[in-house]
Every structure is written in C-alpha cells, then in structure tokens.
Amino acid sequence: MAGRLEGKVAFITGAARGQGRAHAVRMASEGADIIAVDIAGKLPNCVPYDPATEEDLAETVRLVEETGRRIFASVVDTRDLDALRKAVDDAVAELGRLDVIVANAGVAAPQPWNEITPESFRDVMDINVTGTWNTVMAGADKIIDGGRGGSIILISSAAGAKMQPFMVHYTASKHAVTGLTRAFAAELGKHSIRVNSVHPGPVNTAMGSGDMVDAVGRAMETNPQLAHVLTPFLPDWVAEPEEIADAVCWLASDESRKVTAAQIRVDQGSTQY
Ligand SMILES: NC(=O)c1ccc[n+]([C@@H]2O[C@H](COP(=O)([O-])OP(=O)(O)OC[C@H]3O[C@@H](n4cnc5c(N)ncnc54)[C@H](O)[C@@H]3O)[C@@H](O)[C@H]2O)c1
C-alpha cells in the first residue's frame, strides 16, 4: 500500500537527532524523500545540554535509507540563509521537487529572567526565530515552483502557546514562531501551501541531557511557585519524539488539507489553564 507521503520530498532542519530525526524517519516510512540539515556541533554558551554530532546526523541518514527512501543530509547552521538555500537547491536538483518543510531546529536555555544576558537573548532569538524564517525562505519558492501546493510545519512549543517559566527568550521566540506561522499562512495560501505550528510539551530528547536538569532545578529555586504551571491533564508528562512525528506527519499529509494557520498542541493538555 502506498504511504501517505508517497512521491513527496520533505526538508527538515535539526534532523540529526530527537524530534527532527523522528520526523525524517516517519516521513520516509510514509514514502517521502528527505532533505536533512543540522548544525551537528557547538550550540550557544547559554545552552546547557550536549550538542548533536555528525555521527548523529549519519545515524539519521542510515535510518532513513533503511526505509528505502533517499536522503540528502548536510551540516548547516539555520542562521546561515545562503548555506540553507544551497543545501535545498542542491538536493531539489537531484530529487526533483519539494513539498514539505519542517522548521524544527531550535535551542532552549533555562535561566531566571534577570540572568539572561543580551548575548543569550540574541542567540536564542537568532536560532529559533531567524533560523525558522530562513528555513521557510530557503524552501518556499521550491514548493511554489512545483505548482502542487504543500505543507510547512513550524515547531513551536508549549512555551509558544502558554509560556515556559525561566525562559523569557525561549518563550518570546516560540510565540514569534506562531506569528511567522500565521503571517506565512496568509500569503502562501494562494499557492495552496498550508502553514501550521506544532506545540509539543516536554519531549524525551537530548534537550534534557548534560546539565539541563540541574539548570532547570537551579532556576526553579528562584520561584518554586511556578513549578506546576505546565501540569498536564493526561497522566504522562513527557512525550516520545515519535508521538510528535505523528502530528507532524498528519500535517504534512493530504489528510490535513483544510488545516492552515492552526496551532496544533501536542502537550497532554498542559497549556490549557
Ligand atoms: N524537547 C522538548 O521538551 C521540546 C518541547 C517543545 C518544543 N521543543 C522544540 O522541538 C524542536 C526539536 O527539539 P528536540 O527536542 O528534538 O531537541 P534536540 O536538541 O535533540 O534537537 C534539536 C536539533 O536542532 C539542531 N540545531 C540547533 N540549532 C541549530 C541551528 N542553528 N542550525 C541547525 N541545526 C540546529 C541541534 O543540533 C539538534 O540536532 C526544537 O525547536 C525545540 O525547541 C522541544
């Protein structure tokens, strides 16, 4: 039986590991060829968890190829629009088309409001906002050229639906992703390109590695009252990357063909009150 994305091509940022890898593998298993990029290296100083590696990106390549689909992977920083354009142009020249963009690359840094430096504020906004804008700008023309419409999915967060305490920069950046979603959805709609944001709650990825848990704990001590502001309705607090990929794959597929400018929360209900 044909997959739900048979014959399509998807461009995914932050694909070396975590949710980006899950999206790549899931979409490939549904029949899509993949264009994958990742910085696969050093993240800004304010980020307390371990960076992804080139080996991580190679593992994504292996897993996608295991599904029988093709993948073009490259080490690119989403802050570099020229490099992103080149990665997309080169891959589309081989794969022939582009249908789906998933702007997934992002960074988080737990810091109490008065410990956020101008540098860390700028770093988080550069990657999460400008990098997301760059990602759309690098690929949208290619979807338009195909004349078949398409789907653009911008990965926001519970922080972009409610807020995340001790992350003023991250919260601001993920709300900005919602603004990008609505604004692009309006103008790209005439090309039958849908643009939606996905808002995961906590997800079990390497974002929780390294010094992340300690850094969250230290920030929480400055205002313990905020510890439960993202309490879920469902019993489980944390999702697996594949559970976010379910929603992303649905948005990429024709099953969501009437859905655009929507905020899809995959957060166990944690942002509802
Ligand atoms: N993990 C969570 O709890 C959670 C919750 C809500 C939203 N999110 C969002 O989901 C997305 C994916 O995060 P994840 O949980 O898979 O974390 P992750 O750190 O495992 O994956 C993010 C990937 O993005 C890459 N990346 C970071 N900056 C980049 C840049 N400038 N250019 C290219 N690649 C870059 C990293 O190298 C990494 O491979 C992010 O946008 C994140 O903000 C995560």
PDB file of N, CA and C in Angstrom, residues 47-93:
ATOM      1  N   VAL A  47      23.258  27.334  26.309  1.00  0.00           N
ATOM      2  CA  VAL A  47      22.582  26.033  26.178  1.00  0.00           C
ATOM      3  C   VAL A  47      23.313  25.003  27.039  1.00  0.00           C
ATOM      4  N   PRO A  48      22.628  24.420  28.055  1.00  0.00           N
ATOM      5  CA  PRO A  48      23.349  23.550  28.995  1.00  0.00           C
ATOM      6  C   PRO A  48      23.411  22.076  28.602  1.00  0.00           C
ATOM      7  N   TYR A  49      22.738  21.674  27.521  1.00  0.00           N
ATOM      8  CA  TYR A  49      22.731  20.238  27.155  1.00  0.00           C
ATOM      9  C   TYR A  49      23.743  19.956  26.046  1.00  0.00           C
ATOM     10  N   ASP A  50      23.979  18.662  25.814  1.00  0.00           N
ATOM     11  CA  ASP A  50      25.018  18.239  24.864  1.00  0.00           C
ATOM     12  C   ASP A  50      24.622  18.580  23.430  1.00  0.00           C
ATOM     13  N   PRO A  51      25.577  19.018  22.611  1.00  0.00           N
ATOM     14  CA  PRO A  51      25.267  19.272  21.194  1.00  0.00           C
ATOM     15  C   PRO A  51      25.139  17.972  20.419  1.00  0.00           C
ATOM     16  N   ALA A  52      24.448  18.048  19.271  1.00  0.00           N
ATOM     17  CA  ALA A  52      24.391  16.894  18.354  1.00  0.00           C
ATOM     18  C   ALA A  52      25.726  16.796  17.618  1.00  0.00           C
ATOM     19  N   THR A  53      25.987  15.626  17.059  1.00  0.00           N
ATOM     20  CA  THR A  53      27.259  15.378  16.375  1.00  0.00           C
ATOM     21  C   THR A  53      27.002  14.963  14.919  1.00  0.00           C
ATOM     22  N   GLU A  54      28.096  14.960  14.146  1.00  0.00           N
ATOM     23  CA  GLU A  54      27.970  14.486  12.756  1.00  0.00           C
ATOM     24  C   GLU A  54      27.600  13.004  12.729  1.00  0.00           C
ATOM     25  N   GLU A  55      28.020  12.260  13.769  1.00  0.00           N
ATOM     26  CA  GLU A  55      27.633  10.840  13.855  1.00  0.00           C
ATOM     27  C   GLU A  55      26.110  10.724  14.039  1.00  0.00           C
ATOM     28  N   ASP A  56      25.540  11.638  14.812  1.00  0.00           N
ATOM     29  CA  ASP A  56      24.075  11.628  14.972  1.00  0.00           C
ATOM     30  C   ASP A  56      23.398  11.819  13.614  1.00  0.00           C
ATOM     31  N   LEU A  57      23.900  12.778  12.830  1.00  0.00           N
ATOM     32  CA  LEU A  57      23.292  13.039  11.516  1.00  0.00           C
ATOM     33  C   LEU A  57      23.461  11.820  10.603  1.00  0.00           C
ATOM     34  N   ALA A  58      24.636  11.174  10.701  1.00  0.00           N
ATOM     35  CA  ALA A  58      24.871   9.967   9.894  1.00  0.00           C
ATOM     36  C   ALA A  58      23.899   8.857  10.282  1.00  0.00           C
ATOM     37  N   GLU A  59      23.551   8.793  11.558  1.00  0.00           N
ATOM     38  CA  GLU A  59      22.591   7.772  12.012  1.00  0.00           C
ATOM     39  C   GLU A  59      21.193   8.063  11.441  1.00  0.00           C
ATOM     40  N   THR A  60      20.829   9.338  11.359  1.00  0.00           N
ATOM     41  CA  THR A  60      19.548   9.677  10.714  1.00  0.00           C
ATOM     42  C   THR A  60      19.566   9.216   9.259  1.00  0.00           C
ATOM     43  N   VAL A  61      20.686   9.456   8.581  1.00  0.00           N
ATOM     44  CA  VAL A  61      20.820   9.022   7.182  1.00  0.00           C
ATOM     45  C   VAL A  61      20.609   7.513   7.090  1.00  0.00           C
ATOM     46  N   ARG A  62      21.263   6.782   7.996  1.00  0.00           N
ATOM     47  CA  ARG A  62      21.164   5.316   7.972  1.00  0.00           C
ATOM     48  C   ARG A  62      19.709   4.872   8.172  1.00  0.00           C
ATOM     49  N   LEU A  63      19.048   5.492   9.142  1.00  0.00           N
ATOM     50  CA  LEU A  63      17.670   5.075   9.457  1.00  0.00           C
ATOM     51  C   LEU A  63      16.709   5.394   8.316  1.00  0.00           C
ATOM     52  N   VAL A  64      16.921   6.536   7.657  1.00  0.00           N
ATOM     53  CA  VAL A  64      16.055   6.878   6.515  1.00  0.00           C
ATOM     54  C   VAL A  64      16.325   5.915   5.362  1.00  0.00           C
ATOM     55  N   GLU A  65      17.604   5.652   5.102  1.00  0.00           N
ATOM     56  CA  GLU A  65      17.932   4.750   3.987  1.00  0.00           C
ATOM     57  C   GLU A  65      17.385   3.347   4.235  1.00  0.00           C
ATOM     58  N   GLU A  66      17.304   2.975   5.502  1.00  0.00           N
ATOM     59  CA  GLU A  66      16.750   1.669   5.862  1.00  0.00           C
ATOM     60  C   GLU A  66      15.288   1.522   5.410  1.00  0.00           C
ATOM     61  N   THR A  67      14.595   2.663   5.295  1.00  0.00           N
ATOM     62  CA  THR A  67      13.192   2.617   4.838  1.00  0.00           C
ATOM     63  C   THR A  67      13.103   2.471   3.322  1.00  0.00           C
ATOM     64  N   GLY A  68      14.264   2.628   2.632  1.00  0.00           N
ATOM     65  CA  GLY A  68      14.255   2.538   1.176  1.00  0.00           C
ATOM     66  C   GLY A  68      14.141   3.883   0.482  1.00  0.00           C
ATOM     67  N   ARG A  69      14.034   4.961   1.258  1.00  0.00           N
ATOM     68  CA  ARG A  69      13.923   6.295   0.657  1.00  0.00           C
ATOM     69  C   ARG A  69      15.301   6.948   0.564  1.00  0.00           C
ATOM     70  N   ARG A  70      15.381   7.998  -0.255  1.00  0.00           N
ATOM     71  CA  ARG A  70      16.636   8.741  -0.399  1.00  0.00           C
ATOM     72  C   ARG A  70      16.707   9.881   0.624  1.00  0.00           C
ATOM     73  N   ILE A  71      17.936  10.248   0.989  1.00  0.00           N
ATOM     74  CA  ILE A  71      18.126  11.389   1.898  1.00  0.00           C
ATOM     75  C   ILE A  71      19.378  12.157   1.487  1.00  0.00           C
ATOM     76  N   PHE A  72      19.272  13.474   1.468  1.00  0.00           N
ATOM     77  CA  PHE A  72      20.421  14.369   1.297  1.00  0.00           C
ATOM     78  C   PHE A  72      20.613  15.082   2.623  1.00  0.00           C
ATOM     79  N   ALA A  73      21.746  14.820   3.274  1.00  0.00           N
ATOM     80  CA  ALA A  73      21.981  15.413   4.595  1.00  0.00           C
ATOM     81  C   ALA A  73      23.205  16.312   4.543  1.00  0.00           C
ATOM     82  N   SER A  74      23.133  17.456   5.200  1.00  0.00           N
ATOM     83  CA  SER A  74      24.318  18.319   5.265  1.00  0.00           C
ATOM     84  C   SER A  74      24.370  19.075   6.585  1.00  0.00           C
ATOM     85  N   VAL A  75      25.605  19.422   6.949  1.00  0.00           N
ATOM     86  CA  VAL A  75      25.828  20.195   8.169  1.00  0.00           C
ATOM     87  C   VAL A  75      25.654  21.666   7.823  1.00  0.00           C
ATOM     88  N   VAL A  76      24.559  22.249   8.312  1.00  0.00           N
ATOM     89  CA  VAL A  76      24.249  23.651   8.028  1.00  0.00           C
ATOM     90  C   VAL A  76      23.682  24.277   9.303  1.00  0.00           C
ATOM     91  N   ASP A  77      24.094  25.504   9.558  1.00  0.00           N
ATOM     92  CA  ASP A  77      23.532  26.304  10.650  1.00  0.00           C
ATOM     93  C   ASP A  77      22.350  27.072  10.074  1.00  0.00           C
ATOM     94  N   THR A  78      21.170  26.930  10.668  1.00  0.00           N
ATOM     95  CA  THR A  78      19.983  27.595  10.099  1.00  0.00           C
ATOM     96  C   THR A  78      20.084  29.117  10.159  1.00  0.00           C
ATOM     97  N   ARG A  79      21.066  29.631  10.896  1.00  0.00           N
ATOM     98  CA  ARG A  79      21.269  31.100  10.886  1.00  0.00           C
ATOM     99  C   ARG A  79      21.911  31.563   9.591  1.00  0.00           C
ATOM    100  N   ASP A  80      22.387  30.632   8.774  1.00  0.00           N
ATOM    101  CA  ASP A  80      23.093  30.964   7.535  1.00  0.00           C
ATOM    102  C   ASP A  80      22.158  30.711   6.337  1.00  0.00           C
ATOM    103  N   LEU A  81      21.467  31.762   5.901  1.00  0.00           N
ATOM    104  CA  LEU A  81      20.456  31.592   4.850  1.00  0.00           C
ATOM    105  C   LEU A  81      21.071  31.120   3.534  1.00  0.00           C
ATOM    106  N   ASP A  82      22.249  31.651   3.178  1.00  0.00           N
ATOM    107  CA  ASP A  82      22.869  31.232   1.913  1.00  0.00           C
ATOM    108  C   ASP A  82      23.178  29.731   1.920  1.00  0.00           C
ATOM    109  N   ALA A  83      23.703  29.252   3.045  1.00  0.00           N
ATOM    110  CA  ALA A  83      24.038  27.827   3.134  1.00  0.00           C
ATOM    111  C   ALA A  83      22.775  26.962   3.106  1.00  0.00           C
ATOM    112  N   LEU A  84      21.727  27.446   3.749  1.00  0.00           N
ATOM    113  CA  LEU A  84      20.455  26.700   3.723  1.00  0.00           C
ATOM    114  C   LEU A  84      19.908  26.623   2.309  1.00  0.00           C
ATOM    115  N   ARG A  85      19.932  27.778   1.614  1.00  0.00           N
ATOM    116  CA  ARG A  85      19.440  27.803   0.218  1.00  0.00           C
ATOM    117  C   ARG A  85      20.222  26.811  -0.629  1.00  0.00           C
ATOM    118  N   LYS A  86      21.551  26.783  -0.437  1.00  0.00           N
ATOM    119  CA  LYS A  86      22.387  25.886  -1.250  1.00  0.00           C
ATOM    120  C   LYS A  86      22.027  24.422  -0.960  1.00  0.00           C
ATOM    121  N   ALA A  87      21.854  24.102   0.322  1.00  0.00           N
ATOM    122  CA  ALA A  87      21.504  22.719   0.684  1.00  0.00           C
ATOM    123  C   ALA A  87      20.192  22.307   0.011  1.00  0.00           C
ATOM    124  N   VAL A  88      19.214  23.207   0.034  1.00  0.00           N
ATOM    125  CA  VAL A  88      17.907  22.894  -0.566  1.00  0.00           C
ATOM    126  C   VAL A  88      18.029  22.839  -2.085  1.00  0.00           C
ATOM    127  N   ASP A  89      18.695  23.836  -2.685  1.00  0.00           N
ATOM    128  CA  ASP A  89      18.828  23.875  -4.155  1.00  0.00           C
ATOM    129  C   ASP A  89      19.499  22.604  -4.667  1.00  0.00           C
ATOM    130  N   ASP A  90      20.619  22.230  -4.024  1.00  0.00           N
ATOM    131  CA  ASP A  90      21.372  21.054  -4.485  1.00  0.00           C
ATOM    132  C   ASP A  90      20.520  19.786  -4.386  1.00  0.00           C
ATOM    133  N   ALA A  91      19.809  19.648  -3.283  1.00  0.00           N
ATOM    134  CA  ALA A  91      19.021  18.422  -3.087  1.00  0.00           C
ATOM    135  C   ALA A  91      17.816  18.396  -4.026  1.00  0.00           C
ATOM    136  N   VAL A  92      17.160  19.538  -4.204  1.00  0.00           N
ATOM    137  CA  VAL A  92      15.987  19.565  -5.095  1.00  0.00           C
ATOM    138  C   VAL A  92      16.412  19.302  -6.540  1.00  0.00           C
ATOM    139  N   ALA A  93      17.632  19.726  -6.898  1.00  0.00           N
ATOM    140  CA  ALA A  93      18.131  19.435  -8.253  1.00  0.00           C
ATOM    141  C   ALA A  93      18.196  17.923  -8.483  1.00  0.00           C
TER     142      ALA A  93
END
